[in-house]
Coordinates of C-alpha atoms in Angstrom, one line a residue:
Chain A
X44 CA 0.0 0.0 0.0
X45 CA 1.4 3.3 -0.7
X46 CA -1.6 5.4 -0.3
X47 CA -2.6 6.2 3.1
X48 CA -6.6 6.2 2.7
X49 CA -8.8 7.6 5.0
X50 CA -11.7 5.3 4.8
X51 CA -13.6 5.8 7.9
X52 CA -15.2 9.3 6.7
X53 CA -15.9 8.1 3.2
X54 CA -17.7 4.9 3.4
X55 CA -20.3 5.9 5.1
X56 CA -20.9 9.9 3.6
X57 CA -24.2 9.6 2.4
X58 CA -23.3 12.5 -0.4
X59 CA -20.9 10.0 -1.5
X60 CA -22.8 7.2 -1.4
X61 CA -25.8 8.9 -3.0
X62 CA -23.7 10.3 -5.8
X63 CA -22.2 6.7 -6.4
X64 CA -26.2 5.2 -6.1
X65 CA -27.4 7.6 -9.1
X66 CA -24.6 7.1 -11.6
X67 CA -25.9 3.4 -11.4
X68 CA -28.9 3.9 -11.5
X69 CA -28.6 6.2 -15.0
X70 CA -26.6 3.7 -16.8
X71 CA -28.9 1.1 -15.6
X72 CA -31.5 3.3 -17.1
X73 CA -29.6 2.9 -20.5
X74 CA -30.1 -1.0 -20.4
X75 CA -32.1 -2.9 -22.2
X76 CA -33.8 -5.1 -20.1
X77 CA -34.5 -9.7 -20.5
X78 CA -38.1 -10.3 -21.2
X79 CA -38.6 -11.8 -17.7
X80 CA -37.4 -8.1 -16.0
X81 CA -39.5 -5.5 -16.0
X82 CA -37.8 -2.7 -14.1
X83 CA -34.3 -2.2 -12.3
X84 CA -33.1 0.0 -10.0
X85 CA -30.3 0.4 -7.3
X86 CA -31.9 1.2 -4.0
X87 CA -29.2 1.6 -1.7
X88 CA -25.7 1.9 -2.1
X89 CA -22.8 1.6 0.8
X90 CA -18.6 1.5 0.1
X91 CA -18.4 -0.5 3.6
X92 CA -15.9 0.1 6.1
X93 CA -12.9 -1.7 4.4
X94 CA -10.7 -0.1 1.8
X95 CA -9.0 -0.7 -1.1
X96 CA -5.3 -1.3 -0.8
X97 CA -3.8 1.0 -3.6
X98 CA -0.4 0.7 -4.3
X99 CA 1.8 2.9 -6.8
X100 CA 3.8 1.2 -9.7
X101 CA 4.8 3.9 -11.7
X102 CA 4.3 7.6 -12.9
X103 CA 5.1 9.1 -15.8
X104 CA 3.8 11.5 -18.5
X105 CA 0.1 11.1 -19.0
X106 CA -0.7 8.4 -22.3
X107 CA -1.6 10.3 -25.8
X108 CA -5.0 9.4 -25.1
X109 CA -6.0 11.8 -22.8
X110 CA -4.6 15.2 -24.5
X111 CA -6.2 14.1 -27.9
X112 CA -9.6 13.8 -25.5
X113 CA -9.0 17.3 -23.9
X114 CA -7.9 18.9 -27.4
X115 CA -11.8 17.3 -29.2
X116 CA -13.5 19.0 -26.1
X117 CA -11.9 22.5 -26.1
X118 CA -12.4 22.8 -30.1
X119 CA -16.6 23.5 -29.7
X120 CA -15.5 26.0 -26.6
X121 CA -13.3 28.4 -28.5
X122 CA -16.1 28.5 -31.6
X123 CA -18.9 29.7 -29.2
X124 CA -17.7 33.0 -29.0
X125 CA -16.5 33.2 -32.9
X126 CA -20.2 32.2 -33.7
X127 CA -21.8 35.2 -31.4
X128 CA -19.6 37.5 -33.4
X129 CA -20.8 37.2 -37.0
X130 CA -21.6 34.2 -39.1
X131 CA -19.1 35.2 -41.6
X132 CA -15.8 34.9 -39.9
X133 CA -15.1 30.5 -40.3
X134 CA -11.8 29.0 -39.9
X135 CA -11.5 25.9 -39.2
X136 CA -7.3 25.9 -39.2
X137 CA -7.5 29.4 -37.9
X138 CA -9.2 27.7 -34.8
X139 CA -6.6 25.2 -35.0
X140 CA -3.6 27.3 -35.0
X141 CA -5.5 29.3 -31.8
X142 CA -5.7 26.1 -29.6
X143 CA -3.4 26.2 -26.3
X144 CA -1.2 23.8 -26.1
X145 CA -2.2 21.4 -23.4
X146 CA 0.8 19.6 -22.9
X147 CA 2.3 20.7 -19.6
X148 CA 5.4 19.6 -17.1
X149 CA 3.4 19.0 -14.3
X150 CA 1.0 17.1 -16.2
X151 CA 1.4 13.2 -14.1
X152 CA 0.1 9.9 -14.6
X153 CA 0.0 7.2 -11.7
X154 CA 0.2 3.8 -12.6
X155 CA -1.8 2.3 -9.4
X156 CA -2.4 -1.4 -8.0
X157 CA -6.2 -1.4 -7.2
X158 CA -6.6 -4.3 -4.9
X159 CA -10.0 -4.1 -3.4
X160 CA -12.4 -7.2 -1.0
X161 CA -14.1 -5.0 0.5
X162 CA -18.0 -5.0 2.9
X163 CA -19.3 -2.8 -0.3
X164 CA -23.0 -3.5 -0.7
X165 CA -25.3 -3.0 -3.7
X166 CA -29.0 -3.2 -2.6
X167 CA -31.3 -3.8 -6.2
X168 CA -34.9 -3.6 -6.8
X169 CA -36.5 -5.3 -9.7
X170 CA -39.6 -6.7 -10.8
X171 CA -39.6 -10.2 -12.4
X172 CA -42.0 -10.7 -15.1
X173 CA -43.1 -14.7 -15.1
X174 CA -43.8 -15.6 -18.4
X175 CA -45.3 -18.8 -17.3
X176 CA -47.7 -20.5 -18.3
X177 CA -48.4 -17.2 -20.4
X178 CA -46.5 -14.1 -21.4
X179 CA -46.9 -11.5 -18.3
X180 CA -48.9 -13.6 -16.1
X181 CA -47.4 -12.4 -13.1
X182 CA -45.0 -9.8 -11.6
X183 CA -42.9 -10.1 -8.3
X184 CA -41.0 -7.4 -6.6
X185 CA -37.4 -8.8 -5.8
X186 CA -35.0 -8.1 -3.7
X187 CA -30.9 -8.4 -5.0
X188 CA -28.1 -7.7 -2.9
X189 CA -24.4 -7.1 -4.3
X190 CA -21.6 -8.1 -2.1
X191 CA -18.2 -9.4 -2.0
X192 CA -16.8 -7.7 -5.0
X193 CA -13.2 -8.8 -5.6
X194 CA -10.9 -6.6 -7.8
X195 CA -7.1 -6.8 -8.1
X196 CA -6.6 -4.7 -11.3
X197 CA -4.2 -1.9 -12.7
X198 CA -5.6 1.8 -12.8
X199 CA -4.0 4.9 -14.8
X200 CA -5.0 8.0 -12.8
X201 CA -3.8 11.0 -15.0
X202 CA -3.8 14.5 -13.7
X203 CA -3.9 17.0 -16.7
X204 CA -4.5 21.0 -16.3
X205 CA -7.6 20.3 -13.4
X206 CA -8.7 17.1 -15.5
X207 CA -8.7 13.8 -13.7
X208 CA -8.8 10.5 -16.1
X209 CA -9.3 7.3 -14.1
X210 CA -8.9 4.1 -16.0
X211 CA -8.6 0.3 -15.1
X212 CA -6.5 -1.6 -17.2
X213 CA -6.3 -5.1 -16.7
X214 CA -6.2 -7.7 -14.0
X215 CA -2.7 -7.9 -12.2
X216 CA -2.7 -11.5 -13.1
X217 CA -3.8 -11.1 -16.9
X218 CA -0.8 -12.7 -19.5
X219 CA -1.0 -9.8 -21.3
X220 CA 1.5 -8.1 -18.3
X221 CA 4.2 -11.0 -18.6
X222 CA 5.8 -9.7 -21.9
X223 CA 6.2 -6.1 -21.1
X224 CA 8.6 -4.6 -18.4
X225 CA 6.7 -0.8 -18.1
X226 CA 2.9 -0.8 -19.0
X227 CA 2.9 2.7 -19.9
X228 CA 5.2 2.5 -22.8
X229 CA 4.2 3.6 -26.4
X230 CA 1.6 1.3 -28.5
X231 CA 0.8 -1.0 -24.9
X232 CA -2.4 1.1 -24.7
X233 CA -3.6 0.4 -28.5
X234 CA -2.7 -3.5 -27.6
X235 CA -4.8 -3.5 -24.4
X236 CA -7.7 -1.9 -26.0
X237 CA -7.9 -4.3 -29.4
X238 CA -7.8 -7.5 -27.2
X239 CA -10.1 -6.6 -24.6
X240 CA -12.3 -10.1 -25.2
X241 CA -9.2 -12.1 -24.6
X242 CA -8.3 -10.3 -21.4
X243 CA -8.8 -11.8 -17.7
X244 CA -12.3 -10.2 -16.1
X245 CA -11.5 -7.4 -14.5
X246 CA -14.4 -7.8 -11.5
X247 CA -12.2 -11.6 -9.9
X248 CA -15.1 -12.2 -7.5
X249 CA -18.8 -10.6 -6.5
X250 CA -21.5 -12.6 -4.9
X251 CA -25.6 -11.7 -5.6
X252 CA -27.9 -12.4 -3.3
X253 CA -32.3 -12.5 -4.2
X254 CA -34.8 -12.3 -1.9
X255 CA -38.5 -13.4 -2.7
X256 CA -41.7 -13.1 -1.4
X257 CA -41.6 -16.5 1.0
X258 CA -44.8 -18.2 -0.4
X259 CA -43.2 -18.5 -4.1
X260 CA -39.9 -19.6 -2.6
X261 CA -41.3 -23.3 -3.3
X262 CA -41.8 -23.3 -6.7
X263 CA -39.2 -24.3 -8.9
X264 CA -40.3 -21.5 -12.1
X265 CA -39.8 -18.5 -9.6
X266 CA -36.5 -19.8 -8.7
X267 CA -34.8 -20.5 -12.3
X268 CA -36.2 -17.1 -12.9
X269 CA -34.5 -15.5 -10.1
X270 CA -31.3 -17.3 -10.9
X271 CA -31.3 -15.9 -14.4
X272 CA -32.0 -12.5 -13.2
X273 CA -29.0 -12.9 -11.1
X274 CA -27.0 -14.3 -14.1
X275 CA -28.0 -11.0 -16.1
X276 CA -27.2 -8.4 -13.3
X277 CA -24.0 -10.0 -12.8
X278 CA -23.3 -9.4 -16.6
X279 CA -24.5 -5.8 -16.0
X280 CA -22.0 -4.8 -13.6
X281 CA -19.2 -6.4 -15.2
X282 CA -20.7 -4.4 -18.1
X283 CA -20.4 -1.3 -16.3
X284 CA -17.2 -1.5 -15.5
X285 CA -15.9 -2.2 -18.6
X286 CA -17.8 0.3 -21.0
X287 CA -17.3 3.1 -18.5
X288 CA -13.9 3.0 -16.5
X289 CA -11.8 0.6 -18.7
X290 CA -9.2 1.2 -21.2
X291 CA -10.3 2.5 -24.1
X292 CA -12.1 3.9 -22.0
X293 CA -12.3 6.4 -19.0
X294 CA -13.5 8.0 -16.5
X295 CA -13.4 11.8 -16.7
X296 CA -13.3 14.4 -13.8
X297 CA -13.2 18.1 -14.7
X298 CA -12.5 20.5 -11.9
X299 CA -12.3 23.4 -14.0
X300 CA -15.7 24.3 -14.1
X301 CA -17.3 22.3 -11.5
X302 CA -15.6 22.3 -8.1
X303 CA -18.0 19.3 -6.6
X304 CA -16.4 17.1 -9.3
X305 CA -18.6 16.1 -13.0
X306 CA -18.5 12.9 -13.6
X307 CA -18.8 12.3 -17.1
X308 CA -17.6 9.2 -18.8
X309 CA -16.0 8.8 -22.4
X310 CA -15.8 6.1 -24.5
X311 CA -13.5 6.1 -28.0
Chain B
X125 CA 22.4 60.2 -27.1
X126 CA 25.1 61.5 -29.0
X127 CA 26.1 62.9 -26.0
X128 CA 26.2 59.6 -24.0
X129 CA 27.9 58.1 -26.6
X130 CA 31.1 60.3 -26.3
X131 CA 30.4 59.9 -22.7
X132 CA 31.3 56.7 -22.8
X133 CA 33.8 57.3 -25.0
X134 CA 35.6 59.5 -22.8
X135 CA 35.5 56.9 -20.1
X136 CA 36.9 54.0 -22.2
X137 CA 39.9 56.2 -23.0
X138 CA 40.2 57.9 -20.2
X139 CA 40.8 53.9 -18.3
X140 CA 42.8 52.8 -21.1
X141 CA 40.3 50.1 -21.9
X142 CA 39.7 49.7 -25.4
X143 CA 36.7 47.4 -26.1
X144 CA 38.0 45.4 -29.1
X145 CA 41.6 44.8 -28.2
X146 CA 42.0 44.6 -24.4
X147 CA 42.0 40.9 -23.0
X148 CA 40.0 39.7 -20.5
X149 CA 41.1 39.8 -16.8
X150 CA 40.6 37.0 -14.3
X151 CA 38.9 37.8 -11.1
X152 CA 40.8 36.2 -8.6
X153 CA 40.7 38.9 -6.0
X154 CA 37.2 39.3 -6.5
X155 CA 36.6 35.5 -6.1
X156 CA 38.4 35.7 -2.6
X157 CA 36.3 38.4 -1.3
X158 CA 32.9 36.9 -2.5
X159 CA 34.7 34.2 -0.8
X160 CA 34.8 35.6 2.6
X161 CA 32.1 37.3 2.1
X162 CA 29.8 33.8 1.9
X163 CA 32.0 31.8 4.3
X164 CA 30.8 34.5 6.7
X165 CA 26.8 33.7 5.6
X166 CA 27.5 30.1 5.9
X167 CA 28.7 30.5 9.5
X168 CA 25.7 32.7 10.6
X169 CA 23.3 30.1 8.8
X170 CA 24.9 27.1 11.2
X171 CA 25.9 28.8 14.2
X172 CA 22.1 30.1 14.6
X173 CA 20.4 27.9 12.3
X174 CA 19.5 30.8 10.4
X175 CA 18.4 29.5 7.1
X176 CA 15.9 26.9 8.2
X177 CA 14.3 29.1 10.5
X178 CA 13.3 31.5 8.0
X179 CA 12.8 28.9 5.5
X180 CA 10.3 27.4 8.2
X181 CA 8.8 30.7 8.9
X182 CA 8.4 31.4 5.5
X183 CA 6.5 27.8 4.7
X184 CA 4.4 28.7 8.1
X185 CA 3.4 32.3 6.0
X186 CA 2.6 30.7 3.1
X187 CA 0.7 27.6 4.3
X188 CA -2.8 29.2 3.6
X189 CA -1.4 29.7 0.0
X190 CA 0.1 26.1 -1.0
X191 CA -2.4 24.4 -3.2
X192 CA -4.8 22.4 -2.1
X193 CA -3.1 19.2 -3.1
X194 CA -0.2 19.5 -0.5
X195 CA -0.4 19.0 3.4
X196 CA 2.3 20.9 5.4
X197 CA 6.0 20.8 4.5
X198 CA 8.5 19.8 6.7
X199 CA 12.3 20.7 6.0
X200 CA 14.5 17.7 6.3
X201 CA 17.7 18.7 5.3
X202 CA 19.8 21.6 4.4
X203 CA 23.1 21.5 3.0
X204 CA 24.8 25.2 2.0
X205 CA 27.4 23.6 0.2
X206 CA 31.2 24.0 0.9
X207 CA 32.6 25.5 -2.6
X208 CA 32.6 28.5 -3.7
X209 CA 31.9 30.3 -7.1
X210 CA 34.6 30.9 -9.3
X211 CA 34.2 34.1 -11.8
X212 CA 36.6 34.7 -14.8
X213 CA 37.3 35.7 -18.3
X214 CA 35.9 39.5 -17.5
X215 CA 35.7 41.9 -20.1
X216 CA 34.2 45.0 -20.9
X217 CA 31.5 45.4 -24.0
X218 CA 28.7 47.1 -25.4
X219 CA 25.7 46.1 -24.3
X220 CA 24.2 45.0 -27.6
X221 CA 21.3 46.6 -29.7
X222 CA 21.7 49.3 -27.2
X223 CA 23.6 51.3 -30.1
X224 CA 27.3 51.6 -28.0
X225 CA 25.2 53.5 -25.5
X226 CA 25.7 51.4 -22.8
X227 CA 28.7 49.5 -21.0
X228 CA 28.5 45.9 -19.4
X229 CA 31.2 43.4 -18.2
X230 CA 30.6 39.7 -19.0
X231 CA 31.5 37.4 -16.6
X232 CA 32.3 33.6 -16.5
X233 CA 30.6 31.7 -14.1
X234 CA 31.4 28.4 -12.6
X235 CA 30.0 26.2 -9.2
X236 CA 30.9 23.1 -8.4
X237 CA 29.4 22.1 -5.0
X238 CA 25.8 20.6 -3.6
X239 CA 23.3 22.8 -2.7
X240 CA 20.7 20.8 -1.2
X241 CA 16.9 21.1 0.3
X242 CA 15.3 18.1 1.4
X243 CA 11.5 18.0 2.1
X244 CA 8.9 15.8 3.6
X245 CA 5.2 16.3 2.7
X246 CA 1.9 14.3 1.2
X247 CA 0.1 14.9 -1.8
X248 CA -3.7 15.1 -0.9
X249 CA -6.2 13.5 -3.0
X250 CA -9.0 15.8 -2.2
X251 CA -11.8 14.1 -4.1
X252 CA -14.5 13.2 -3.6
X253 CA -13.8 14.6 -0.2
X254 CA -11.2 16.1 1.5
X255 CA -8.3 14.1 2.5
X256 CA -9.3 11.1 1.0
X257 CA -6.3 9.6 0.7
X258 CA -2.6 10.9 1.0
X259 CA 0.6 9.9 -0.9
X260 CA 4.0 11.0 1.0
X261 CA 6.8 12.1 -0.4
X262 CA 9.9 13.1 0.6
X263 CA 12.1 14.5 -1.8
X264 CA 16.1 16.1 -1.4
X265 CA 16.7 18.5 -4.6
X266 CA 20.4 19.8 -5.0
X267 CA 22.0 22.0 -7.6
X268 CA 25.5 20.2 -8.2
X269 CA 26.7 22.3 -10.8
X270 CA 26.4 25.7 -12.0
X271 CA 27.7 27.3 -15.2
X272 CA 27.0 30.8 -16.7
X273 CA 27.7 33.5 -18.7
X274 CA 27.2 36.6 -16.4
X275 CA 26.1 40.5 -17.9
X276 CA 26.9 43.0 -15.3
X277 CA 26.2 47.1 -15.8
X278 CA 25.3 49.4 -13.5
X279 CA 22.9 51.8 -14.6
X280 CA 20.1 54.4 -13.7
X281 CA 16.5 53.3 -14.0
X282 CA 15.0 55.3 -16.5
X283 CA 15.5 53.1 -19.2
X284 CA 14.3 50.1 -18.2
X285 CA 10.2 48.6 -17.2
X286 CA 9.3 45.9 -14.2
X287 CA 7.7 42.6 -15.0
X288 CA 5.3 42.7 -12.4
X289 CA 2.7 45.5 -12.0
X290 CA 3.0 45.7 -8.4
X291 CA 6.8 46.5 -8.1
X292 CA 5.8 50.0 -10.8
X293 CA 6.1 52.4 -7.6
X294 CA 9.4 50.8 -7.0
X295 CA 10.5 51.7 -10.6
X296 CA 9.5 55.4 -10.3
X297 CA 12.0 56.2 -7.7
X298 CA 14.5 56.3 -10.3
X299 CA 17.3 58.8 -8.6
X300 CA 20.6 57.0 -7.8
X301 CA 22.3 54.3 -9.7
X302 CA 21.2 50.6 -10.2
X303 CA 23.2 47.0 -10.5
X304 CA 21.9 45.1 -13.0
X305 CA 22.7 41.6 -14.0
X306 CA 21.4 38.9 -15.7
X307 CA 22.5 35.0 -16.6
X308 CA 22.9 34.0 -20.8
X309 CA 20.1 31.8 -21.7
X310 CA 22.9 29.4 -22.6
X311 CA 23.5 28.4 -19.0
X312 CA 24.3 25.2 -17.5
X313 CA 22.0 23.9 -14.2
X314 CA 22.5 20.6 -12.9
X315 CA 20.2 18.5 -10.7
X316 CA 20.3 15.3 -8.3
X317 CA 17.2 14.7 -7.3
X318 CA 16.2 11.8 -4.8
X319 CA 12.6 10.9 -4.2
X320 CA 11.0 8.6 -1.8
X321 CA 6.7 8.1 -2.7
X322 CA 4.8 6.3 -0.9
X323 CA 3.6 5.1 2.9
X324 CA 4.4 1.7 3.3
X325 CA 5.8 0.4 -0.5
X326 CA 7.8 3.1 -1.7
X327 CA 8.6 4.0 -5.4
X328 CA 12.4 5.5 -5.2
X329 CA 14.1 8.3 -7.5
X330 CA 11.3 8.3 -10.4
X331 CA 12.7 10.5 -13.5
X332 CA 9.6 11.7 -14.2
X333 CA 9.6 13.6 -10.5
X334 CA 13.1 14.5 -11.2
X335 CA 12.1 16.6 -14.4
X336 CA 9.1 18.2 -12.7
X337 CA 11.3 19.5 -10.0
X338 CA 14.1 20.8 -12.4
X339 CA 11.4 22.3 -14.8
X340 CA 10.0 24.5 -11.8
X341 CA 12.8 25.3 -10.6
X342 CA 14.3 26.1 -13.9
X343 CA 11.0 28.6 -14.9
X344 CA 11.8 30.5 -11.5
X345 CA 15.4 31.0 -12.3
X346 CA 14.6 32.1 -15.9
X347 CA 11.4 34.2 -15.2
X348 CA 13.9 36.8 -13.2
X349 CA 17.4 36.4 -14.3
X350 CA 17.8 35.1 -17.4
X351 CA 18.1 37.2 -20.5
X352 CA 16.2 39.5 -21.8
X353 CA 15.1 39.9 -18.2
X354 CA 17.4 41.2 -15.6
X355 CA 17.7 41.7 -11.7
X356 CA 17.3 45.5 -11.0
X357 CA 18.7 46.2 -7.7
X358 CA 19.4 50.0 -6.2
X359 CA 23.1 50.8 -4.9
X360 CA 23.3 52.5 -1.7
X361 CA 25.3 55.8 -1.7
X362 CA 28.7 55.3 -1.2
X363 CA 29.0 58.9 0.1
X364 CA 31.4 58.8 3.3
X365 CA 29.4 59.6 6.2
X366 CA 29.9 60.0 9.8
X367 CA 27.7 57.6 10.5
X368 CA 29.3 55.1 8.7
X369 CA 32.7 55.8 9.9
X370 CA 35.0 52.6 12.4
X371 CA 38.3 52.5 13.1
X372 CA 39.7 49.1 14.0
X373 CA 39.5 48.4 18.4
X374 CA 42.8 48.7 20.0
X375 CA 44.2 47.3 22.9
X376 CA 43.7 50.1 25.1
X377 CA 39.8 50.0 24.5
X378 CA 39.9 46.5 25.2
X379 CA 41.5 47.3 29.0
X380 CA 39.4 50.3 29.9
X381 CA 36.0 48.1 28.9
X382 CA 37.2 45.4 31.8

C-alpha cells in the first residue's frame, strides 16, 4: 500500500454514497432489459468500512489518449464565442492554429495497484415478469443484494491541467503483463484496447444475493427465474465497469468548471 | 544620445580600456572576497540555524497559500554547500542593440558544489472529499553544478520597465544608480534529485519527478534572471558619512572596557 486512505469518513458519507447510487442507476436506465425483468433499479448503495489497498507502480507523462480527449473537447469552446460575433468569420485551421497547447510539465500519470475485498454493498430492486404458463402472467418485486466484490486490477490515474482521467486496465494476473517490463510505454495502450475479449475479467469475485416473497420460494419456475435474473445483473455490472472505466475507456473528472467534481464518462 | 555616446567614450579612454583589443582579466581577488564574504553567511546560517528558520517561517506564512493538493511541509535537510563560485574571463563590451550606448562586463561563471533542500510532505487526494487519501513524499533537490555566462552594468533606472505590475512604484523612484545583471540563456544547471513516494511500499528516484522539480525550478530561475530579463537592484550611496565611519578596536579599548 502506498496510499494512506482515510476510509472511515468516506464509506459511510451519504453525499458520497448517493452520488455513487445515481450514476448506477442512469446507466442502468440505459439498459435494455430480459423479457422476464420488467424494471431495475439500485436502491441503496454503501462502500463499507474496508478499503481498497492502492499501491503505486509507476508515474510518468500522462498516455496520448488523454490530450487528444482534452484537445476534441476544447475545439466547440473556443467556436462559441467566434459564432456570437458574425456568421461570416469561419476557420477551421485558424481555430486550430488558436488552440493552447495542453501539454504541460506537471501534467502526471499514476500507474496504481487497485486491490479491493471490500463490505461494499449494492442493494437492487427489480420486478420479475413470469412468463409462465403465459407471457406477463405475473410480476414479483425482488429483492438483490451485491456483495463481496473482488478486484485486483491496474488503474491509470492522470492529472492534466484540473482534469482527472481514471482508468482500469487489466487484472494484475492477466498474461497480457508478462511480456512487457513498463505498462505505460508507447503502443501497450492500442494492444490493451484491441484484445479486450481475450483479457482476464477485471471484476475476480462478486457474490448476488435474491430475496423473494416467502410463499413463491417453493416453486421451482420462480427460482430459475430468479437465478437468471441474477446471471444477467452479474453481466450488468461487469458491463459497467468495462464500458465506462476501462481502457479505451475512462472516467473523466473536470474540476475546471465544476468544483464538486462532473462525472462524465467517455468512451472512444 | 550622442552625447552619451562620447560619454562613454571619454571613459573607455580615459581607463585605457579599449573594447576590441583589451583581453580579458581573471577575477581572482574578486573571487576571494565573494569568498569571505559567503563563508561568513555560511557560518551565521549554522551557528544560529538561520536558514531553516526563515525557511520554516516562511513555509508557516505561506501555508494558507500552498495548493490544495499539499499538506504541510516539513524541511529535512539543508546543506549550503562547501565550494565557492569561481568568476573569470571578464571583459568590458557594449551592451548589444543598445547602439554603443551602454557599458557591461561579462562574466564567466562556474560552481561546483551541492546545494541541497530536502523536504517531507503528502500529496492530498481531495476528491471526492477532503483528504481522501494521501501519498507521501519526501524528496532532497540539490544543484551540483552551475555554469554561466554573467552580464553586469550598473545603470540608472529610466531606461528600463518591471515585470510585475505591483513592483511599478518601485521603478518610479528612479534617482541613484542601479546593479543590474542577468544570466545568458545558454546556462548550464545541474540537478540530483532523490525521491522517496509512498507510505508503506515506496517508489524511489522516479525521473519523471526528477524533471518536474528541475522544470519548476528552472522557470523560477529564468522568469527573473535570465536574459532578456534582468535583476534590477538599487546601490546604496557610497558617500562617506559619519555615521558610517569605524576604526579598527585597539588594545587600550579593550582594557578600559574590563
Amino acid at each position: 500500500m502506498s496510499f494512506e486512505i482515510n476510509w472511515q469518513d468516506l464509506g459511510e458519507d451519504e453525499a458520497v454514497n448517493d452520488s455513487i447510487k445515481s450514476f448506477l442507476n442512469s446507466h442502468l436506465q440505459s439498459i435494455s432489459l430480459p423479457s422476464y425483468v420488467s424494471s431495475l433499479q439500485v436502491t441503496d448503495f454503501c462502500l463499507g468500512g474496508i478499503p481498497p489497498n492502492i499501491t503505486l507502480r509507476e508515474i510518468s507523462d500522462p498516455l496520448d489518449e488523454f490530450y487528444n480527449h482534452i484537445e476534441k473537447e476544447e475545439l466547440p469552446k473556443d467556436k462559441i464565442p467566434e459564432e456570437s460575433d458574425s456568421g461570416c468569420q469561419s476557420a477551421d485551421g485558424e481555430n486550430g492554429d488558436l488552440l493552447p497547447e495542453v501539454q504541460a510539465e506537471s501534467d502526471l500519470q499514476f500507474l496504481v495497484e487497485v486491490d479491493y475485498k471490500g463490505d461494499m454493498r449494492i442493494g437492487v430492486s427489480a420486478e420479475l415478469a413470469l412468463n409462465y404458463p403465459s407471457p406477463s402472467f405475473m410480476t414479483l418485486p425482488v429483492k438483490l443484494s451485491i456483495t463481496d466484490l473482488g478486484i485486483h486490477a491496474l488503474c491509470l490515474v492522470a492529472y492534466i491541467s484540473k482534469q482527472l482521467f481514471v482508468s482500469f486496465l487489466c487484472d494484475v494476473a492477466d498474461p497480457i503483463l508478462d511480456a512487457r517490463e513498463s505498462l505505460i510505454d508507447l503502443g501497450s495502450s492500442a494492444i490493451l484496447g484491441k484484445k479486450s475479449l481475450e483479457r482476464i475479467s477485471l471484476i475476480r469475485s462478486i457474490k448476488i444475493d435474491s430475496e423473494i416473497g416467502e410463499q413463491n420460494n417453493v416453486e421451482g419456475s420462480v427460482l430459475r427465474s430468479v437465478g437468471k435474473l441474477e446471471q444477467f445483473l452479474l453481466e450488468v455490472f461487469r458491463t459497467i465497469l468495462k464500458k465506462e472505466a476501462a481502457w479505451p475507456s475512462w472516467i473523466n473528472l473536470d474540476f475546471n468548471e465544476d468544483p464538486s467534481g462532473n462525472e462524465s464518462s467517455d468512451e472512444d | 544620445t550622442d552625447r552619451k555616446f562620447s560619454q562613454i567614450n571619454t571613459i573607455l579612454e580615459k581607463t585605457y580600456y579599449n573594447v576590441e583589443t583589451h583581453s580579458p582579466e581573471t577575477l581572482d581577488w574578486f573571487n576571494v572576497l565573494i569568498g569571505q564574504t559567503i563563508q561568513q553567511f555560511r557560518e551565521e546560517a549554522l551557528q544560529k540555524d538561520n536558514i531553516v528558520h526563515s525557511l520554516n517561517n516562511f513555509i508557516a506564512r505561506k501555508s494558507g497559500e500552498l495548493p490544495q493538493y499539499l499538506d504541510t511541509i516539513k524541511i529535512t535537510e539543508l546543506d549550503i554547500g562547501e565550494d565557492f563560485p569561481i568568476l573569470s574571463n571578464c571583459r568590458i563590451q557594449y551592451s548589444p542593440n543598445s547602439n554603443k550606448q551602454r557599458l557591461e562586463a561579462k562574466i564567466d561563471i562556474d560552481l561546483s558544489d551541492r546545494l541541497a533542500l530536502g523536504i517531507e510532505t503528502k500529496l492530498l487526494v481531495n476528491y471526492p472529499k477532503p483528504f481522501t487519501a494521501a501519498l507521501p513524499i519526501q524528496l532532497t533537490v540539490s544543484i551540483v553544478r552551475f555554469q554561466a555566462c554573467l552580464t553586469v552594468s550598473l545603470t540608472t533606472a529610466e531606461e528600463f520597465v518591471p515585470t510585475s505590475e505591483n513592483e511599478a512604484s518601485y521603478g518610479s523612484e528612479n534617482g541613484g544608480y542601479f546593479l543590474m545583471f542577468s544570466f545568458s540563456p545558454e546556462y548550464r544547471m545541474e540537478f540530483d534529485v532523490k525521491s522517496l513516494i509512498g507510505a508503506r511500499s515506496k517508489l524511489q528516484d522516479i525521473p519523471k519527478i526528477g524533471s518536474l522539480i528541475e522544470s519548476q525550478i528552472k522557470k523560477w530561475f529564468v522568469e527573473r534572471c535570465v536574459e532578456p530579463r534582468f535583476q534590477f537592484i538599487k546601490l546604496p550611496s557610497l558617500w562617506p558619512r559619519s555615521k558610517n565611519t569605524r576604526e579598527e578596536k585597539t588594545e587600550n579599548d579593550d582594557i578600559s572596557m574590563k
